Tab-separated table of C-alpha atoms in Angstrom:
chain	number	residue	atom	x	y	z
A	1	GLU	CA	91.820	42.337	141.576
A	2	ASP	CA	93.071	40.660	138.561
A	3	GLN	CA	93.847	42.541	134.907
A	4	VAL	CA	95.067	42.562	131.681
A	5	THR	CA	94.754	45.365	129.811
A	6	GLN	CA	95.914	45.283	125.870
A	7	SER	CA	96.276	48.225	123.724
A	8	PRO	CA	95.919	49.111	121.536
A	9	GLU	CA	92.382	47.508	120.511
A	10	ALA	CA	93.078	47.758	116.784
A	11	LEU	CA	95.999	48.387	114.852
A	12	ARG	CA	97.011	48.393	111.035
A	13	LEU	CA	100.209	47.892	109.536
A	14	GLN	CA	101.941	48.330	106.145
A	15	GLU	CA	103.102	44.659	104.646
A	16	GLY	CA	106.694	45.189	106.214
A	17	GLU	CA	106.545	47.904	109.136
A	18	SER	CA	107.083	46.424	112.334
A	19	SER	CA	105.709	47.108	115.613
A	20	SER	CA	105.054	46.225	119.399
A	21	LEU	CA	102.067	45.783	120.589
A	22	ASN	CA	101.459	46.084	124.981
A	23	CYS	CA	99.694	43.654	127.570
A	24	SER	CA	99.828	45.608	131.226
A	25	TYR	CA	98.978	43.142	134.150
A	26	THR	CA	98.349	43.940	137.725
A	27	VAL	CA	97.930	40.053	139.877
A	28	SER	CA	98.027	39.176	142.747
A	29	GLY	CA	101.384	36.505	141.805
A	30	LEU	CA	101.962	35.771	138.293
A	31	ARG	CA	102.291	31.871	137.670
A	32	GLY	CA	102.650	32.502	133.235
A	33	LEU	CA	101.981	34.969	131.085
A	34	PHE	CA	100.579	33.514	127.776
A	35	TRP	CA	100.263	34.804	123.971
A	36	TYR	CA	97.546	33.689	121.915
A	37	ARG	CA	96.744	34.160	118.165
A	38	GLN	CA	93.117	34.507	117.157
A	39	ASP	CA	91.583	33.564	113.149
A	40	PRO	CA	87.718	34.811	112.962
A	41	GLY	CA	85.716	32.091	113.107
A	42	LYS	CA	88.562	29.791	114.664
A	43	GLY	CA	89.897	29.442	118.825
A	44	PRO	CA	92.519	30.470	120.273
A	45	GLU	CA	96.002	29.167	118.597
A	46	PHE	CA	98.740	29.065	121.313
A	47	LEU	CA	102.374	31.424	120.964
A	48	PHE	CA	104.419	31.527	123.553
A	49	THR	CA	104.575	31.448	127.123
A	50	LEU	CA	106.961	33.611	129.824
A	51	TYR	CA	107.904	32.446	133.088
A	52	SER	CA	109.024	35.640	134.530
A	53	ALA	CA	111.129	39.266	133.875
A	54	GLY	CA	113.420	39.264	131.676
A	55	GLU	CA	112.549	36.281	129.785
A	56	GLU	CA	112.080	36.234	125.988
A	57	LYS	CA	110.842	33.764	123.496
A	58	GLU	CA	110.927	33.968	119.012
A	59	LYS	CA	108.769	32.260	116.712
A	60	GLU	CA	108.833	33.241	112.957
A	61	ARG	CA	108.153	37.327	113.346
A	62	LEU	CA	107.005	37.438	116.351
A	63	LYS	CA	109.191	38.249	120.017
A	64	ALA	CA	107.594	38.491	123.037
A	65	THR	CA	108.621	39.760	126.254
A	66	LEU	CA	108.053	40.217	129.877
A	67	THR	CA	108.739	42.914	132.493
A	68	LYS	CA	107.041	42.918	136.278
A	69	LYS	CA	104.439	44.929	135.034
A	70	GLU	CA	104.187	44.306	131.281
A	71	SER	CA	104.645	41.910	128.093
A	72	PHE	CA	105.473	43.317	124.306
A	73	LEU	CA	104.604	41.507	121.518
A	74	HIS	CA	107.072	42.323	118.955
A	75	ILE	CA	106.296	42.027	115.525
A	76	THR	CA	108.878	42.359	112.955
A	77	ALA	CA	108.457	42.697	108.881
A	78	PRO	CA	104.747	41.713	109.096
A	79	LYS	CA	102.785	40.387	106.105
A	80	PRO	CA	99.576	39.915	105.154
A	81	GLU	CA	98.909	36.424	106.890
A	82	ASP	CA	99.781	38.011	109.973
A	83	SER	CA	96.673	39.322	110.187
A	84	ALA	CA	94.389	38.075	113.479
A	85	THR	CA	93.749	39.289	116.810
A	86	TYR	CA	96.368	38.863	119.274
A	87	LEU	CA	95.118	37.989	122.734
A	88	CYS	CA	97.594	38.324	126.127
A	89	ALA	CA	96.375	35.934	129.068
A	90	VAL	CA	97.792	35.606	132.894
A	91	GLN	CA	97.984	32.623	134.695
A	92	THR	CA	97.698	33.390	138.907
A	93	THR	CA	99.961	31.456	141.537
A	94	THR	CA	96.699	30.644	143.243
A	95	GLY	CA	97.114	26.889	141.933
A	96	ALA	CA	94.054	27.571	139.572
A	97	ASN	CA	94.442	26.279	136.213
A	98	ASN	CA	92.703	29.147	134.529
A	99	LEU	CA	93.733	31.757	132.527
A	100	PHE	CA	92.848	35.803	132.663
A	101	PHE	CA	92.408	37.073	129.306
A	102	GLY	CA	93.158	40.568	128.304
A	103	THR	CA	90.245	42.051	125.057
A	104	GLY	CA	92.930	41.606	122.363
A	105	THR	CA	94.614	43.440	120.070
A	106	ARG	CA	93.246	43.305	116.356
A	107	LEU	CA	96.336	43.293	113.846
A	108	THR	CA	95.836	44.123	110.036
A	109	VAL	CA	98.687	44.086	107.910
A	110	ILE	CA	98.102	45.665	104.730
A	111	PRO	CA	99.851	44.072	101.321
B	1	LYS	CA	98.096	14.676	116.670
B	2	ALA	CA	94.264	15.697	116.539
B	3	GLY	CA	93.623	19.077	118.209
B	4	VAL	CA	90.617	19.823	120.814
B	5	THR	CA	87.080	18.845	118.798
B	6	GLN	CA	83.495	20.357	119.740
B	7	THR	CA	80.573	19.752	118.384
B	8	PRO	CA	78.586	21.079	116.671
B	9	ARG	CA	79.973	24.191	115.437
B	10	TYR	CA	76.670	26.773	115.360
B	11	LEU	CA	73.710	26.076	117.156
B	12	ILE	CA	70.204	28.639	117.525
B	13	LYS	CA	68.048	28.377	119.907
B	14	THR	CA	65.287	29.887	121.843
B	15	ARG	CA	64.798	31.687	124.962
B	16	GLY	CA	63.878	28.989	127.820
B	17	GLN	CA	65.752	26.549	126.407
B	18	GLN	CA	68.408	24.495	126.982
B	19	VAL	CA	71.391	23.357	125.000
B	20	THR	CA	74.702	20.881	125.411
B	21	LEU	CA	77.715	21.441	123.876
B	22	SER	CA	80.625	18.891	123.807
B	23	CYS	CA	84.639	18.650	123.508
B	24	SER	CA	86.620	15.786	123.308
B	25	PRO	CA	90.356	16.998	124.321
B	26	ILE	CA	93.430	16.598	122.605
B	27	SER	CA	94.820	12.490	123.620
B	28	GLY	CA	96.628	12.338	126.770
B	29	HIS	CA	94.897	15.842	128.579
B	30	ARG	CA	92.774	15.354	131.098
B	31	SER	CA	91.644	18.701	132.004
B	32	VAL	CA	89.638	20.330	130.119
B	33	SER	CA	88.106	23.987	130.995
B	34	TRP	CA	85.127	26.350	129.129
B	35	TYR	CA	85.396	29.658	128.122
B	36	GLN	CA	82.428	32.160	126.904
B	37	GLN	CA	83.486	34.835	124.015
B	38	THR	CA	81.385	38.061	123.296
B	39	PRO	CA	82.781	40.794	121.074
B	40	GLY	CA	82.103	43.199	124.877
B	41	GLN	CA	82.854	40.891	127.484
B	42	GLY	CA	86.181	38.777	125.465
B	43	LEU	CA	87.651	35.412	126.930
B	44	GLN	CA	85.860	34.413	130.560
B	45	PHE	CA	86.425	31.487	132.300
B	46	LEU	CA	83.493	29.064	133.091
B	47	PHE	CA	85.104	25.751	134.729
B	48	GLU	CA	87.646	23.458	135.050
B	49	TYR	CA	86.782	19.376	134.981
B	50	PHE	CA	90.003	17.252	135.370
B	51	SER	CA	89.717	14.126	136.745
B	52	GLU	CA	85.929	13.712	136.062
B	53	THR	CA	85.732	16.563	139.145
B	54	GLN	CA	85.393	20.040	138.557
B	55	ARG	CA	88.213	21.777	139.884
B	56	ASN	CA	87.628	25.934	139.355
B	57	LYS	CA	84.424	27.800	138.308
B	58	GLY	CA	83.938	31.366	136.736
B	59	ASN	CA	81.564	33.912	137.772
B	60	PHE	CA	78.480	32.567	135.901
B	61	PRO	CA	75.175	31.725	137.241
B	62	GLY	CA	74.183	27.862	138.208
B	63	ARG	CA	72.474	27.647	135.040
B	64	PHE	CA	75.472	27.231	133.203
B	65	SER	CA	77.198	23.576	134.233
B	66	GLY	CA	79.354	20.698	132.975
B	67	ARG	CA	80.671	17.538	133.527
B	68	GLN	CA	83.446	14.774	132.274
B	69	PHE	CA	83.778	11.596	131.413
B	70	SER	CA	86.150	8.991	132.831
B	71	ASN	CA	87.812	9.012	128.356
B	72	SER	CA	88.162	13.215	129.451
B	73	ARG	CA	85.642	14.192	127.125
B	74	SER	CA	83.622	17.304	128.510
B	75	GLU	CA	79.855	18.770	128.030
B	76	MET	CA	78.741	21.924	128.945
B	77	ASN	CA	75.112	22.210	129.455
B	78	VAL	CA	73.149	26.042	129.601
B	79	SER	CA	69.307	25.499	130.641
B	80	THR	CA	67.072	28.359	130.470
B	81	LEU	CA	68.833	29.943	127.816
B	82	GLU	CA	68.812	33.408	128.351
B	83	LEU	CA	69.802	36.373	124.971
B	84	GLY	CA	72.618	37.201	126.357
B	85	ASP	CA	74.255	33.974	126.438
B	86	SER	CA	74.565	33.875	122.759
B	87	ALA	CA	78.357	34.097	122.436
B	88	LEU	CA	81.423	31.563	121.041
B	89	TYR	CA	81.809	28.609	123.565
B	90	LEU	CA	85.697	27.303	123.872
B	91	CYS	CA	86.864	24.306	125.333
B	92	ALA	CA	90.826	24.326	125.687
B	93	SER	CA	92.546	21.159	127.553
B	94	SER	CA	95.984	20.765	128.829
B	95	ARG	CA	97.832	18.026	131.004
B	96	ARG	CA	97.721	20.756	133.888
B	97	ASP	CA	101.678	20.748	134.077
B	98	ARG	CA	103.580	23.729	134.195
B	99	ASP	CA	104.896	23.414	130.416
B	100	SER	CA	101.739	22.597	129.403
B	101	PRO	CA	99.374	25.976	127.678
B	102	LEU	CA	95.745	25.253	127.180
B	103	HIS	CA	94.683	24.393	123.438
B	104	PHE	CA	91.572	25.305	122.190
B	105	GLY	CA	89.267	24.142	119.957
B	106	ASN	CA	87.218	26.681	117.116
B	107	GLY	CA	84.131	26.772	119.604
B	108	THR	CA	80.885	26.599	119.095
B	109	ARG	CA	78.467	28.952	118.076
B	110	LEU	CA	75.731	29.715	120.232
B	111	THR	CA	72.521	31.877	118.870
B	112	VAL	CA	69.458	32.681	121.022
B	113	THR	CA	66.261	34.087	119.790
């Protein structure tokens, strides 16, 4: 059965304190792994798509990496505005367009 | 470029009633997907429509249904509402090709009393 697990559930960081969020997955075949950011009361906002092991993508203070079993979202020198829930999702090779989501990591960055 | 628009933003309904939610996708996006988000289960896939046809369906009862119109706008209907249907319902659109991720609206918050 396809499964996505994110850890930790919640993370509190001081401003400037770098860290990583983990997304481990078990799927029959991976078509793509997606990272989204969700602010309270809003829908998920697309950040990155990763397709194959070894791939990396960067955007401002965020960097996403992918291995055959997991993905990491590295946050370098975070700011309070990076506080949000970060969601990981996978799309499988079945041909369907739907995503399987993890339950997210709630990040709080303290000034 | 306008994003995905969902209406209404908030709804309060009573058990046993039915509800219809609306979604307008990003211009040029012909795929519309619906997800249910709850604190306990996270985001769960309901169904996807492409070119007015349901392409894929998640593991939800038949009370949940949808449709898509020729202009790609979509509606989702839930009949005989139950307390457990209280959730944030999210719509997402895409071009449905490899390099087109899902783009989400801000959802409709449904409360069933």
